[in-house]
Amino acid sequence: MARALEAVDSEHPEGTPGYDNKGYSVLQQHVQFFDRNHDGIIYPWEIYAGLRAVGFNVVLSFISAISINLALSYVTLPVPTFFARAFKTSLFPIMNNTAALSADSIALLPNPIFPIYISKIHKGKHGSDTGVYDTEGRFVPNKFEELWTKFSNTHLQKLTFKELMGMIDALRVAWDPFGWFANKSEWILTYLLAKDEEGLIHKESVRGVYDGSFFYQVENARKKKALAKQKFKM
Ligand code: HEM
Ligand SMILES: [Ca+2]
């Protein structure tokens, strides 16, 4: 059964111990680390700051922040977008609710500073993904387990880079360049962030990427390390 609030698997039937879900869906939890000032909106500079906080370099953080905000801002706007409305009215004129069509309730143009609204982040789901998040942003445990039974063939509950690439390839659906690109980027970022010294990514780190708890773990570990270094110098 899909779980709205907890990223559960067979080893963690209660989700992440001690992690406050704040009533957010698991997909909202995945992105809320990047809402640095906790106002429910994620701006490009916040994604940049979040990526720097987990250790990505300036160039990768800058490029990723711009592309993520460009890709997700319009679709997560809190008012109905012009394209969504046009699609519905042209295909289903009978179901068209004219009252909802007043011009001020429709976002015609993207917001020029590209905010991402956490309340509507589930609208950012794309094709060629694993299906671990459903279209409402809930966590689907059996899809998550499937990744490890299907693709982790050489090490128990760990993926090699080659296995990960094989997985991304297996997920591709037809004529979906946006989804192919988005999915590959998400998994490459995950690999760079979570790989161990042998170049493997663990089931538990990936579960933490899904509910966002892994981002906090990495940030805290980096802070501790920096502090220890400072003390050592003094
Ligand atoms: C280090 C940073 C990040 C990593 C490692 C990462 C990784 C991932 C992974 C592994 C998935 C699941 C893909 C799948 O199930 O096939 C995912 C999905 C998603 N991520 Fe991220 N992500 C990061 C940052 C962000 C940011 C900053 C946002 C937006 C503010 C974001 C929005 C999303 C959305 C909307 C999905 C759902 C896509 C779907 O399932 O179709 N991610 N991400
Ligand atoms: Ca914010």
PDB file of C-alpha atoms in Angstrom, residues 51-188:
ATOM      1  CA  LEU A  51      23.345  21.477  -2.920  1.00  0.00           C
ATOM      2  CA  ARG A  52      26.424  23.311  -1.616  1.00  0.00           C
ATOM      3  CA  ALA A  53      25.479  22.269   1.945  1.00  0.00           C
ATOM      4  CA  VAL A  54      25.640  18.573   0.982  1.00  0.00           C
ATOM      5  CA  GLY A  55      28.995  19.080  -0.725  1.00  0.00           C
ATOM      6  CA  PHE A  56      28.372  19.599  -4.457  1.00  0.00           C
ATOM      7  CA  ASN A  57      30.764  22.016  -6.151  1.00  0.00           C
ATOM      8  CA  VAL A  58      29.876  25.517  -7.375  1.00  0.00           C
ATOM      9  CA  VAL A  59      29.458  24.588 -11.043  1.00  0.00           C
ATOM     10  CA  LEU A  60      27.253  21.502 -10.561  1.00  0.00           C
ATOM     11  CA  SER A  61      25.161  23.263  -7.892  1.00  0.00           C
ATOM     12  CA  PHE A  62      24.614  26.282 -10.153  1.00  0.00           C
ATOM     13  CA  ILE A  63      23.643  24.256 -13.244  1.00  0.00           C
ATOM     14  CA  SER A  64      21.395  21.902 -11.245  1.00  0.00           C
ATOM     15  CA  ALA A  65      19.634  24.762  -9.415  1.00  0.00           C
ATOM     16  CA  ILE A  66      18.830  26.578 -12.661  1.00  0.00           C
ATOM     17  CA  SER A  67      17.608  23.452 -14.455  1.00  0.00           C
ATOM     18  CA  ILE A  68      15.523  22.145 -11.530  1.00  0.00           C
ATOM     19  CA  ASN A  69      13.785  25.523 -11.056  1.00  0.00           C
ATOM     20  CA  LEU A  70      13.197  25.939 -14.794  1.00  0.00           C
ATOM     21  CA  ALA A  71      11.715  22.454 -14.995  1.00  0.00           C
ATOM     22  CA  LEU A  72       9.534  22.551 -11.875  1.00  0.00           C
ATOM     23  CA  SER A  73       8.393  26.147 -11.335  1.00  0.00           C
ATOM     24  CA  TYR A  74       5.572  26.456 -13.868  1.00  0.00           C
ATOM     25  CA  VAL A  75       4.054  23.055 -13.150  1.00  0.00           C
ATOM     26  CA  THR A  76       3.958  23.650  -9.379  1.00  0.00           C
ATOM     27  CA  LEU A  77       2.384  27.140  -9.467  1.00  0.00           C
ATOM     28  CA  PRO A  78      -0.520  27.283  -6.989  1.00  0.00           C
ATOM     29  CA  VAL A  79      -3.057  28.544  -9.588  1.00  0.00           C
ATOM     30  CA  PRO A  80      -4.247  26.546 -12.631  1.00  0.00           C
ATOM     31  CA  THR A  81      -1.769  27.038 -15.453  1.00  0.00           C
ATOM     32  CA  PHE A  82      -2.873  28.230 -18.863  1.00  0.00           C
ATOM     33  CA  PHE A  83      -1.672  25.085 -20.586  1.00  0.00           C
ATOM     34  CA  ALA A  84      -3.390  22.719 -18.156  1.00  0.00           C
ATOM     35  CA  ARG A  85      -6.650  24.657 -18.626  1.00  0.00           C
ATOM     36  CA  ALA A  86      -6.296  24.810 -22.428  1.00  0.00           C
ATOM     37  CA  PHE A  87      -5.684  21.076 -22.535  1.00  0.00           C
ATOM     38  CA  LYS A  88      -8.790  20.311 -20.523  1.00  0.00           C
ATOM     39  CA  THR A  89     -11.066  22.743 -22.373  1.00  0.00           C
ATOM     40  CA  SER A  90      -9.946  21.697 -25.843  1.00  0.00           C
ATOM     41  CA  LEU A  91     -10.240  17.984 -25.167  1.00  0.00           C
ATOM     42  CA  PHE A  92     -13.233  17.924 -22.876  1.00  0.00           C
ATOM     43  CA  PRO A  93     -15.388  20.959 -23.777  1.00  0.00           C
ATOM     44  CA  ILE A  94     -18.470  19.445 -22.122  1.00  0.00           C
ATOM     45  CA  MET A  95     -16.725  19.053 -18.783  1.00  0.00           C
ATOM     46  CA  ASN A  96     -15.374  22.572 -19.027  1.00  0.00           C
ATOM     47  CA  ASN A  97     -16.254  24.628 -15.972  1.00  0.00           C
ATOM     48  CA  THR A  98     -16.506  28.179 -17.363  1.00  0.00           C
ATOM     49  CA  ALA A  99     -16.632  29.747 -13.890  1.00  0.00           C
ATOM     50  CA  ALA A 100     -13.081  28.554 -13.287  1.00  0.00           C
ATOM     51  CA  LEU A 101     -11.918  30.187 -16.496  1.00  0.00           C
ATOM     52  CA  SER A 102     -11.761  33.805 -15.327  1.00  0.00           C
ATOM     53  CA  ALA A 103      -8.468  35.250 -16.532  1.00  0.00           C
ATOM     54  CA  ASP A 104      -7.080  36.089 -13.077  1.00  0.00           C
ATOM     55  CA  SER A 105      -7.308  32.474 -11.929  1.00  0.00           C
ATOM     56  CA  ILE A 106      -5.004  31.274 -14.695  1.00  0.00           C
ATOM     57  CA  ALA A 107      -1.204  31.513 -14.743  1.00  0.00           C
ATOM     58  CA  LEU A 108      -0.474  32.520 -18.335  1.00  0.00           C
ATOM     59  CA  LEU A 109       3.244  33.012 -17.988  1.00  0.00           C
ATOM     60  CA  PRO A 110       5.897  31.418 -15.811  1.00  0.00           C
ATOM     61  CA  ASN A 111       6.961  33.370 -12.734  1.00  0.00           C
ATOM     62  CA  PRO A 112      10.274  35.053 -13.786  1.00  0.00           C
ATOM     63  CA  ILE A 113      12.122  34.109 -10.592  1.00  0.00           C
ATOM     64  CA  PHE A 114      11.030  30.480 -10.935  1.00  0.00           C
ATOM     65  CA  PRO A 115       9.672  29.591  -7.481  1.00  0.00           C
ATOM     66  CA  ILE A 116       8.820  25.943  -6.788  1.00  0.00           C
ATOM     67  CA  TYR A 117       5.760  25.502  -4.553  1.00  0.00           C
ATOM     68  CA  ILE A 118       6.111  22.562  -2.159  1.00  0.00           C
ATOM     69  CA  SER A 119       2.311  22.255  -1.821  1.00  0.00           C
ATOM     70  CA  LYS A 120       2.115  21.236  -5.492  1.00  0.00           C
ATOM     71  CA  ILE A 121       5.434  19.403  -5.888  1.00  0.00           C
ATOM     72  CA  HIS A 122       3.608  16.191  -6.919  1.00  0.00           C
ATOM     73  CA  LYS A 123       2.827  17.981 -10.211  1.00  0.00           C
ATOM     74  CA  GLY A 124       6.572  17.726 -10.922  1.00  0.00           C
ATOM     75  CA  LYS A 125       6.439  13.969 -11.403  1.00  0.00           C
ATOM     76  CA  HIS A 126       7.666  12.947 -14.832  1.00  0.00           C
ATOM     77  CA  GLY A 127       7.857   9.838 -17.025  1.00  0.00           C
ATOM     78  CA  SER A 128      10.606   7.177 -17.078  1.00  0.00           C
ATOM     79  CA  ASP A 129      10.813   7.181 -13.251  1.00  0.00           C
ATOM     80  CA  THR A 130      10.754   4.230 -10.859  1.00  0.00           C
ATOM     81  CA  GLY A 131       7.177   4.808  -9.689  1.00  0.00           C
ATOM     82  CA  VAL A 132       8.385   4.833  -6.064  1.00  0.00           C
ATOM     83  CA  TYR A 133       6.568   8.161  -5.692  1.00  0.00           C
ATOM     84  CA  ASP A 134       2.998   7.930  -6.927  1.00  0.00           C
ATOM     85  CA  THR A 135       1.225  10.833  -8.647  1.00  0.00           C
ATOM     86  CA  GLU A 136       0.213  12.255  -5.259  1.00  0.00           C
ATOM     87  CA  GLY A 137       3.800  12.151  -3.952  1.00  0.00           C
ATOM     88  CA  ARG A 138       3.209   9.147  -1.705  1.00  0.00           C
ATOM     89  CA  PHE A 139       5.808   6.391  -1.219  1.00  0.00           C
ATOM     90  CA  VAL A 140       5.072   3.007  -2.802  1.00  0.00           C
ATOM     91  CA  PRO A 141       7.050   0.427  -0.753  1.00  0.00           C
ATOM     92  CA  ASN A 142       6.741  -2.504  -3.175  1.00  0.00           C
ATOM     93  CA  LYS A 143       8.174  -0.398  -6.029  1.00  0.00           C
ATOM     94  CA  PHE A 144      11.094   0.539  -3.765  1.00  0.00           C
ATOM     95  CA  GLU A 145      11.738  -3.107  -2.808  1.00  0.00           C
ATOM     96  CA  GLU A 146      11.555  -4.057  -6.477  1.00  0.00           C
ATOM     97  CA  LEU A 147      14.585  -1.859  -7.276  1.00  0.00           C
ATOM     98  CA  TRP A 148      16.754  -3.998  -4.999  1.00  0.00           C
ATOM     99  CA  THR A 149      15.388  -7.382  -6.006  1.00  0.00           C
ATOM    100  CA  LYS A 150      15.559  -6.571  -9.716  1.00  0.00           C
ATOM    101  CA  PHE A 151      18.718  -4.526 -10.176  1.00  0.00           C
ATOM    102  CA  SER A 152      21.052  -5.276  -7.267  1.00  0.00           C
ATOM    103  CA  ASN A 153      22.644  -8.475  -8.542  1.00  0.00           C
ATOM    104  CA  THR A 154      26.244  -8.425  -7.317  1.00  0.00           C
ATOM    105  CA  HIS A 155      25.946  -7.051  -3.745  1.00  0.00           C
ATOM    106  CA  LEU A 156      23.074  -7.493  -1.316  1.00  0.00           C
ATOM    107  CA  GLN A 157      20.970  -4.275  -1.241  1.00  0.00           C
ATOM    108  CA  LYS A 158      23.644  -2.193  -2.951  1.00  0.00           C
ATOM    109  CA  LEU A 159      23.883  -1.002  -6.548  1.00  0.00           C
ATOM    110  CA  THR A 160      27.040  -0.652  -8.605  1.00  0.00           C
ATOM    111  CA  PHE A 161      27.275   2.237 -11.092  1.00  0.00           C
ATOM    112  CA  LYS A 162      26.744  -0.224 -13.945  1.00  0.00           C
ATOM    113  CA  GLU A 163      23.645  -1.718 -12.320  1.00  0.00           C
ATOM    114  CA  LEU A 164      22.291   1.787 -11.730  1.00  0.00           C
ATOM    115  CA  MET A 165      22.790   2.685 -15.402  1.00  0.00           C
ATOM    116  CA  GLY A 166      21.034  -0.580 -16.338  1.00  0.00           C
ATOM    117  CA  MET A 167      18.155   0.385 -14.078  1.00  0.00           C
ATOM    118  CA  ILE A 168      17.805   3.851 -15.663  1.00  0.00           C
ATOM    119  CA  ASP A 169      17.824   2.212 -19.080  1.00  0.00           C
ATOM    120  CA  ALA A 170      15.134  -0.264 -18.044  1.00  0.00           C
ATOM    121  CA  LEU A 171      12.908   2.569 -16.795  1.00  0.00           C
ATOM    122  CA  ARG A 172      12.817   4.484 -20.082  1.00  0.00           C
ATOM    123  CA  VAL A 173       9.364   4.793 -21.651  1.00  0.00           C
ATOM    124  CA  ALA A 174       8.775   5.778 -25.314  1.00  0.00           C
ATOM    125  CA  TRP A 175       9.185   9.357 -26.615  1.00  0.00           C
ATOM    126  CA  ASP A 176       9.922  10.901 -23.258  1.00  0.00           C
ATOM    127  CA  PRO A 177      13.122  12.999 -23.598  1.00  0.00           C
ATOM    128  CA  PHE A 178      12.209  15.188 -20.591  1.00  0.00           C
ATOM    129  CA  GLY A 179      11.684  12.141 -18.364  1.00  0.00           C
ATOM    130  CA  TRP A 180      14.847  10.414 -19.663  1.00  0.00           C
ATOM    131  CA  PHE A 181      16.950  13.474 -18.890  1.00  0.00           C
ATOM    132  CA  ALA A 182      15.291  14.233 -15.538  1.00  0.00           C
ATOM    133  CA  ASN A 183      15.534  10.641 -14.329  1.00  0.00           C
ATOM    134  CA  LYS A 184      19.167  10.273 -15.332  1.00  0.00           C
ATOM    135  CA  SER A 185      20.042  13.569 -13.591  1.00  0.00           C
ATOM    136  CA  GLU A 186      18.253  12.541 -10.371  1.00  0.00           C
ATOM    137  CA  TRP A 187      20.055   9.207 -10.213  1.00  0.00           C
ATOM    138  CA  ILE A 188      23.468  10.629 -11.110  1.00  0.00           C
TER     139      ILE A 188
END
